[in-house]
Coordinates of C-alpha atoms in Angstrom, one line a residue:
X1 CA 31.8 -49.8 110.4
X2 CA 34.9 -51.9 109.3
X3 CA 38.5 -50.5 109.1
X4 CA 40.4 -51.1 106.3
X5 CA 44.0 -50.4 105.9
X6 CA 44.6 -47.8 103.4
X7 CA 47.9 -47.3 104.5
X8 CA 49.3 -50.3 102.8
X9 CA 47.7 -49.7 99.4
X10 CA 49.5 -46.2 100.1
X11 CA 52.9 -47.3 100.6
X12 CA 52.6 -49.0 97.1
X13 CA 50.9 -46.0 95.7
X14 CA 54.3 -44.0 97.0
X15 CA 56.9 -46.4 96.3
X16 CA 57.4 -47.5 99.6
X17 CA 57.9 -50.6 101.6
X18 CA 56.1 -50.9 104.6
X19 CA 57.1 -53.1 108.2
X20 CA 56.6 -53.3 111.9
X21 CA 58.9 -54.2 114.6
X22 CA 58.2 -54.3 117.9
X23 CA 59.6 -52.3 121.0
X24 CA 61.3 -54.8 123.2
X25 CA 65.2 -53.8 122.5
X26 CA 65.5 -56.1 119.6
X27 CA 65.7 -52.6 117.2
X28 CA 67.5 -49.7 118.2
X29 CA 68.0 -46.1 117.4
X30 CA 71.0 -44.0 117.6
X31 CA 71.5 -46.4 121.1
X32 CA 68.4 -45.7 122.5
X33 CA 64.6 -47.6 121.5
X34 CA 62.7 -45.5 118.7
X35 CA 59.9 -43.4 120.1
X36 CA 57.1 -41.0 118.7
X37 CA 56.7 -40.1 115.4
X38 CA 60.0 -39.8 112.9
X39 CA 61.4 -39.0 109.2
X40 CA 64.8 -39.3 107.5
X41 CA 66.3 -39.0 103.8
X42 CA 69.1 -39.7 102.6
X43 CA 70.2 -43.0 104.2
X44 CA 71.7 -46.3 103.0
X45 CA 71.7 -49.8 104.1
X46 CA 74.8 -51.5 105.3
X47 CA 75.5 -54.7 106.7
X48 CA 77.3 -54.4 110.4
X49 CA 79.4 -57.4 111.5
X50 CA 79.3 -58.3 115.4
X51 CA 81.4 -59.2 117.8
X52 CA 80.4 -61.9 119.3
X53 CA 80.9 -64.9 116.7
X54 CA 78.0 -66.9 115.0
X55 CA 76.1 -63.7 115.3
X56 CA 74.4 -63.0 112.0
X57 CA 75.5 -59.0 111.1
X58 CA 72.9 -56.4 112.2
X59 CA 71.0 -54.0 109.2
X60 CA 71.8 -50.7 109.9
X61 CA 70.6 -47.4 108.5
X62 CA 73.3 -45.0 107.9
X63 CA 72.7 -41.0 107.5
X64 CA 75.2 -39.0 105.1
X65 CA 77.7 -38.5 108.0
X66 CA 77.9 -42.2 109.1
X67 CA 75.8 -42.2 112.1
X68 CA 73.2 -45.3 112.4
X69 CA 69.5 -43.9 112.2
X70 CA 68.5 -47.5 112.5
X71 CA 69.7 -50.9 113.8
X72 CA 67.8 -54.2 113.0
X73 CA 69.1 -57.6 114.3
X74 CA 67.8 -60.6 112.7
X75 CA 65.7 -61.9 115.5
X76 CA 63.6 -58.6 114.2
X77 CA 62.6 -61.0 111.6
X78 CA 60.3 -58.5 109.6
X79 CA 62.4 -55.2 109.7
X80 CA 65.5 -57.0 108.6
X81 CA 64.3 -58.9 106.1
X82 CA 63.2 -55.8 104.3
X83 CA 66.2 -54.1 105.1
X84 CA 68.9 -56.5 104.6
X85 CA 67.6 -57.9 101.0
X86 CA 68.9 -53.7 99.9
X87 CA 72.6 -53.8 101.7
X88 CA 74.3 -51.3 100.3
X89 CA 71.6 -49.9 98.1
X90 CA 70.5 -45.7 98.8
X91 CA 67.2 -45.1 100.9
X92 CA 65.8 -41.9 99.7
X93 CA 63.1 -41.3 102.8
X94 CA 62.8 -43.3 105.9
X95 CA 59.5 -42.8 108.7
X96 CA 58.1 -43.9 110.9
X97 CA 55.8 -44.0 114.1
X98 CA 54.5 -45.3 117.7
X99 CA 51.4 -47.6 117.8
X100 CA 50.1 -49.7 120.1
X101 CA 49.3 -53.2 119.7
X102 CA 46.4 -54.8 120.3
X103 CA 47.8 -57.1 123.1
X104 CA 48.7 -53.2 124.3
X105 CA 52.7 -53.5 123.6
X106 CA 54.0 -50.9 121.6
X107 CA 55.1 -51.4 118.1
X108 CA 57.2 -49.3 115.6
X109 CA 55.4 -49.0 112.3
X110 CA 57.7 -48.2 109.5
X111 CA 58.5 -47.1 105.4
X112 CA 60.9 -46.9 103.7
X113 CA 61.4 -45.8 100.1
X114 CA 64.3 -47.1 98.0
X115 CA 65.9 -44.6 95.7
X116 CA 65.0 -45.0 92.4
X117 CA 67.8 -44.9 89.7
X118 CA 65.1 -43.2 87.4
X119 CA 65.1 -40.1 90.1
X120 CA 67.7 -38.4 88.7
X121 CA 66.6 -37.4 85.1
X122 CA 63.4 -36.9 86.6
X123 CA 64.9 -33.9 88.4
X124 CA 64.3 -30.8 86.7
X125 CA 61.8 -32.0 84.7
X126 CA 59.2 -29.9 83.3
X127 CA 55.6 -31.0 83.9
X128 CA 52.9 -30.3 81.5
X129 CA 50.4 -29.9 84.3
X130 CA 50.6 -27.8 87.4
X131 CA 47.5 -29.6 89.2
X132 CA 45.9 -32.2 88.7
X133 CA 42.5 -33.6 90.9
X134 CA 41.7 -37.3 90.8
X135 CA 38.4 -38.8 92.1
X136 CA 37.4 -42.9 91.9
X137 CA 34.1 -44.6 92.5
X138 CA 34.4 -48.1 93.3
X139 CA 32.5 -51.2 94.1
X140 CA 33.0 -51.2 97.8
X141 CA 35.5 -49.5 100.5
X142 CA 38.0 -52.2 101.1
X143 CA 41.0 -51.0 98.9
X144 CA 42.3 -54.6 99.0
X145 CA 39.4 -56.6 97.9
X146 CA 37.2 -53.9 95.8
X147 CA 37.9 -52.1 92.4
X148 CA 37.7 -49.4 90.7
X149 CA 34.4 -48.7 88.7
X150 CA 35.3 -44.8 87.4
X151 CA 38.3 -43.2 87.5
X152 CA 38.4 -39.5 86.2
X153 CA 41.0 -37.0 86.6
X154 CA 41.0 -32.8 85.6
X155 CA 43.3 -29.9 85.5
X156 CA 43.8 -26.8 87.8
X157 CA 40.6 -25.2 85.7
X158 CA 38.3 -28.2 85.8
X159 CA 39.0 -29.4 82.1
X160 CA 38.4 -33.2 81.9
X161 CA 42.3 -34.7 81.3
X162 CA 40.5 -38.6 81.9
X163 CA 37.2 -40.2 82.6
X164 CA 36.2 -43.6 82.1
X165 CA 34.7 -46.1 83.6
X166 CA 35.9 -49.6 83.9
X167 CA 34.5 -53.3 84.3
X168 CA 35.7 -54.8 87.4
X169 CA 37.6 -58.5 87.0
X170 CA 36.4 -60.3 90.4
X171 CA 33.3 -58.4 91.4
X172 CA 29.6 -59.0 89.6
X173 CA 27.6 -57.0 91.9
X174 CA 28.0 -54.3 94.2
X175 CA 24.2 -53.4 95.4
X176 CA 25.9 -50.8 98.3
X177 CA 27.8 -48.9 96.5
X178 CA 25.5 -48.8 93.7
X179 CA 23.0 -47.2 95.7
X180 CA 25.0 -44.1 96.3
X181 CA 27.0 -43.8 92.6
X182 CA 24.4 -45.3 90.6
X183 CA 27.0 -47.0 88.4
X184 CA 25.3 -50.5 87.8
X185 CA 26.8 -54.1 86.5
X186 CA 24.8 -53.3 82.9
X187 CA 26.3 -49.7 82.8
X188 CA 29.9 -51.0 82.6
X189 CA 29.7 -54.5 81.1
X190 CA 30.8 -53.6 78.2
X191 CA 33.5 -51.6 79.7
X192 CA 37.6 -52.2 79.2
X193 CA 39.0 -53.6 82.4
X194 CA 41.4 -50.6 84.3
X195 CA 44.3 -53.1 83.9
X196 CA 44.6 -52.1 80.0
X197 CA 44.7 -48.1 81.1
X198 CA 47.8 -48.4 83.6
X199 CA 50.6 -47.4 81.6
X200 CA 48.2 -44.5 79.9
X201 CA 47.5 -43.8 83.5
X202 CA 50.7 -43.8 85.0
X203 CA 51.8 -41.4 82.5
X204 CA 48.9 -39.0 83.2
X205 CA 50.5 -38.8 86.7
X206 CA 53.7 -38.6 86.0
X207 CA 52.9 -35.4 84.1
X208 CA 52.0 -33.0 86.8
X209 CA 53.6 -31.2 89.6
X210 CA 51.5 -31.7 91.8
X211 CA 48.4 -34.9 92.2
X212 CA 45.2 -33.8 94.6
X213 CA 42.5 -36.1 95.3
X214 CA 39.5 -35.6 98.6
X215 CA 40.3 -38.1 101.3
X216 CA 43.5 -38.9 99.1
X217 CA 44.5 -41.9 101.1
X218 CA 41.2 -43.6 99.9
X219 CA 41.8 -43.1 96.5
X220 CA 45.5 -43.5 96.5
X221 CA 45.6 -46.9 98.0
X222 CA 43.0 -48.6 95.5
X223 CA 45.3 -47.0 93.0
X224 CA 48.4 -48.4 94.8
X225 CA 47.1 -51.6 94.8
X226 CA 46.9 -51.8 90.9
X227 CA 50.7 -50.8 90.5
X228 CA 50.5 -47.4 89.7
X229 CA 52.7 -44.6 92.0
X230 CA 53.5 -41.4 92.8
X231 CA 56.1 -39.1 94.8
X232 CA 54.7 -38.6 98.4
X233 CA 56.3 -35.0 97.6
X234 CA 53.9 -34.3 95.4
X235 CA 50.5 -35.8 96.7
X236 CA 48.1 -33.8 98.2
X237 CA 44.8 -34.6 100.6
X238 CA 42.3 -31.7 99.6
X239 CA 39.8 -33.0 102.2
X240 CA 42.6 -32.7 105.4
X241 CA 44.0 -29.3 104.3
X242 CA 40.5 -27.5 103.6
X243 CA 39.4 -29.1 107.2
X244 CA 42.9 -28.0 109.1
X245 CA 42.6 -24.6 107.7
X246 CA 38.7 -23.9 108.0
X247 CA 37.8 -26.0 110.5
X248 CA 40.8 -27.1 112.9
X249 CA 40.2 -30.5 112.1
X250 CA 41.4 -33.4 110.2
X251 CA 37.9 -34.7 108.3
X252 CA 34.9 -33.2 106.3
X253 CA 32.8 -34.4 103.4
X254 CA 33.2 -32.7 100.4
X255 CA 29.7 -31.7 100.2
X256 CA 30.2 -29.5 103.1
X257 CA 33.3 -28.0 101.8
X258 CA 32.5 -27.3 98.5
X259 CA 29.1 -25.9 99.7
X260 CA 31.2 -23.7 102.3
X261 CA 33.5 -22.3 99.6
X262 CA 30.1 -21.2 97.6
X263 CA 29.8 -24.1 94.9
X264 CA 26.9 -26.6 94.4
X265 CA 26.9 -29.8 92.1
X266 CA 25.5 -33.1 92.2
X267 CA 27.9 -35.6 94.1
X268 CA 29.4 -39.5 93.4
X269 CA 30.3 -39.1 90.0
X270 CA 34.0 -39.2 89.7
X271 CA 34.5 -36.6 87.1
X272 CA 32.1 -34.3 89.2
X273 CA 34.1 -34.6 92.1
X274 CA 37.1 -34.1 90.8
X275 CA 36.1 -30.7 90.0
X276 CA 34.2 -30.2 93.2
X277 CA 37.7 -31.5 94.8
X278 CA 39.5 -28.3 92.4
X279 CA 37.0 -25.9 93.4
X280 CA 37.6 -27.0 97.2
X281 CA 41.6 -26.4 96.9
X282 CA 41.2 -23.1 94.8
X283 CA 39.8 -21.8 98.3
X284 CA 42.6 -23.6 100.5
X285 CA 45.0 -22.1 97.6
X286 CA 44.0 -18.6 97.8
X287 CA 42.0 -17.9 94.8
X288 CA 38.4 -17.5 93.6
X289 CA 36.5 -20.4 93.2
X290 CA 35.4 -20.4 89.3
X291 CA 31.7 -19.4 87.8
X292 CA 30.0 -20.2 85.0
X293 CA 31.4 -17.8 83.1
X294 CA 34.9 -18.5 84.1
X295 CA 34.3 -22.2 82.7
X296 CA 32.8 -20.4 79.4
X297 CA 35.7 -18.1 79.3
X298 CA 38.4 -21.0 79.7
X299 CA 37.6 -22.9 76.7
X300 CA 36.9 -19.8 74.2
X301 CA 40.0 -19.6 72.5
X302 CA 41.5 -16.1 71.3
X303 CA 40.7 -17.3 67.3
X304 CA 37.2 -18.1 68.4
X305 CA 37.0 -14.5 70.2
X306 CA 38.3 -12.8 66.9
X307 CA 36.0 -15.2 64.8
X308 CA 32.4 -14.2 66.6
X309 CA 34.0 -10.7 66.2
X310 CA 34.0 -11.0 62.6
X311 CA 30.5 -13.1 62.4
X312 CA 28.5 -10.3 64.2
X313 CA 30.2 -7.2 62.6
X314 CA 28.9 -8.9 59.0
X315 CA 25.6 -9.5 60.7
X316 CA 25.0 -6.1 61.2
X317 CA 26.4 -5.1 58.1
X318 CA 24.0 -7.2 56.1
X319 CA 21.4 -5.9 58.9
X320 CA 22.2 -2.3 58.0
X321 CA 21.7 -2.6 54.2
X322 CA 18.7 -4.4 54.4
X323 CA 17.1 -1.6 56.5
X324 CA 18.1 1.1 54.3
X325 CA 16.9 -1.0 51.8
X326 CA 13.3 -1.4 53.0
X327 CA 13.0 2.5 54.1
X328 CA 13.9 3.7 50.6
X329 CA 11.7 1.0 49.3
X330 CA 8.0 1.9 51.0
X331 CA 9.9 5.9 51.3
X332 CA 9.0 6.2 54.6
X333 CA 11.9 6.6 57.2
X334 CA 9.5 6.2 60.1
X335 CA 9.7 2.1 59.0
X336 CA 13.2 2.2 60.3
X337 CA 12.2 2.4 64.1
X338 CA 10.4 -0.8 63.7
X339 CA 13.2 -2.5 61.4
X340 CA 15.6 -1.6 63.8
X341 CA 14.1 -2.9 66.8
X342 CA 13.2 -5.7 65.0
X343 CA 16.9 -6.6 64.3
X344 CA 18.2 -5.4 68.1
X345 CA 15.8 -8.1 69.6
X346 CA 16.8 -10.9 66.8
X347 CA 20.4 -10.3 67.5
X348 CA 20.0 -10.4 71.4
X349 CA 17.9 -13.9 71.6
X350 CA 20.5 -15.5 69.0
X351 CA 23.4 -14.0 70.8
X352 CA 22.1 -15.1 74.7
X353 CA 21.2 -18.7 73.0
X354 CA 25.2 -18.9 71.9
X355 CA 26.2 -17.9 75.0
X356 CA 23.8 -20.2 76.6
X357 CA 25.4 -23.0 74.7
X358 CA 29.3 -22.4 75.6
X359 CA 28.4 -21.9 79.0
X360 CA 26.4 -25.3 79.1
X361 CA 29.3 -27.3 77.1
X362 CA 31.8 -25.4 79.2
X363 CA 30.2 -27.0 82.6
X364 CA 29.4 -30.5 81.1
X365 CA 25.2 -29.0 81.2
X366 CA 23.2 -30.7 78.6
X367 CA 22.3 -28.2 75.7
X368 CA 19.5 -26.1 76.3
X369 CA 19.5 -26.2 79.9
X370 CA 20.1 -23.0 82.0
X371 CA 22.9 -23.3 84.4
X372 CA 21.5 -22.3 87.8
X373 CA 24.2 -23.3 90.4
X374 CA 28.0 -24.4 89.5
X375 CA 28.7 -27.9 89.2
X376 CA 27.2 -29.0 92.8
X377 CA 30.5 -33.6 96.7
X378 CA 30.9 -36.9 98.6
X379 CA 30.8 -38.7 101.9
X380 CA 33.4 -41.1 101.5
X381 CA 32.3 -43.2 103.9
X382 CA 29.1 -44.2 101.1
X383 CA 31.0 -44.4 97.9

């Protein structure tokens, strides 16, 4: 199966500039050549002259007490372009890491993230959500070449905060992916594009503490590669921390962890997932993955608990007096047994059918339809 590079689309989705450079002396670290796998914050970019004359001045990265982090002469042609377009400017968070290249030399793959003046006085902001678990189904796998078909996004208790589907701008079939989300070219032609929900979007994100998605870097670079962005700090791939804690490993299909963690549903819907995806990091987080009454429960508001109170305590009021009524009518108190019986198995059929209800609206069930198993997750390798 093809590889395609999320990581870009991620970089965008974070903010972050991306470059190579390769590990033949012409960038330095601290003196010595860059190895493994590293992170820094707080940096800026300077400008170093040289010595020797006609030499173009080297980009450095500077940490708060001065010392280079980084230094990039311009025969690294990609590193110091990057770097020496932001002289002067603040880095917020510098990484990067070994590869090897496919002639086998080793290569430097970095990001950067440019401090954003905006940073600031979103410090110690308060967020309106605490979670919040995004899922996409989209018309292929190749973040830079497919889009986005659904995009749906809930809250820490599975209540729907977006989902809507979208009509893509390039693509007029997608028979692959089709097969395993069922979204068709009919079902979505008369769909908005996604490029008229960014800035609805954006602010969506901007509004919680922390963003979730299964197999995030999937999801995150299609998203990156529309313009929309998020902290790093405050992303979060369900999938690798559910597989690192229960399983030692880095990847597992969300079927298999949301059956593990005791909840069932019907997979490659985006909305669906999401909350499979919720259900999933409940478990990694600590707590009890919700029922179907806890989904009831959520949405019944303390008026409406008050309300029924009031509805069933004039039910059996009115139930009382018409009783009394018909025993003093045929003078017989043995008709009471009856009557009341009569009443207690009324009450109970039109109070389990209420319940019924709530519970089915509270799990996105049709009405009518008994709720056997909790919502029931994806490979992502068949979107």
């Amino acid at each position: 199966m093809a590889r395609f590079d999320y990581d870009a689309g991620q970089s965008l989705f974070f903010n972050e500039e991306r470059f190579t450079f390769p590990l033949s002396g012409s960038v330095t670290s601290g003196g010595r050549i860059p190895t493994g796998s590293r992170s820094f914050t707080n940096l800026y970019v300077d400008l170093a002259e040289q010595e020797r004359a006609g030499s173009k001045p080297h980009a450095v990265l500077l940490d708060s007490d001065g010392q280079i982090v980084l230094d990039v002469p311009a025969r690294a042609t990609g590193a110091y372009g990057h770097l020496a377009t932001h002289a002067g400017e603040p880095i917020e968070s510098l990484r990067w890491r070994r590869k090897g290249g496919m002639s086998g030399s080793p290569y430097m793959e970095c990001w950067v993230r440019y401090a954003d003046h905006d940073d600031e006085e979103m410090e110690g902001r308060s967020f309106r959500y605490g979670q919040l678990f995004l899922d996409t189904e989209t018309t292929g796998l190749d973040p830079a070449h497919d889009e986005i078909l659904q995009l749906a996004i809930v809250d820490s208790e599975g209540r729907v905060v977006w989902d809507r589907k979208y009509k893509p701008t390039r693509h007029t079939v997608w028979p692959e992916a089709q097969t395993v989300h069922h979204i068709s070219p009919e079902s979505v032609r008369k769909c908005p594009a996604i490029q008229s929900d960014l800035e609805e979007i954006q602010s969506i994100l901007d509004s919680a503490e922390h963003v979730y998605a299964f197999n995030a870097p999937f999801d995150f670079a299609f998203l990156g590669n529309l313009g929309l962005h998020c902290d790093r700090e405050r992303t979060h791939d369900t999938m690798r921390e559910y597989a690192r804690k229960a399983h030692g490993r880095e990847y597992i299909k969300l079927t298999e962890a949301a059956k593990e963690v005791g909840y069932s549903y019907k997979p490659h819907d985006a909305k669906a997932d999401c909350i499979a995806t919720m259900q999933v990091q409940r478990s990694v987080d600590g707590k009890p993955v919700m029922t179907s009454d806890d989904f009831a429960k959520r949405d019944m508001k303390p008026c409406d608990i008050k309300t029924m109170r009031r509805k069933w305590i004039v039910y059996w009021v009115l139930l009382a007096v018409t009783v009394v009524f018909v025993a003093l009518v045929f003078a017989s108190l043995w008709m009471l047994i009856p009557a009341v019986l009569l009443a207690f198995f009324t009450w109970s059929q039109a109070h389990s059918n209420e319940l019924q209800a709530q519970i089915n609206e509270a799990a996105g069930l049709p009405a009518g339809r008994e709720q056997k198993c909790l919502l029931p997750s994806k490979s992502r390798h068949a979107r």
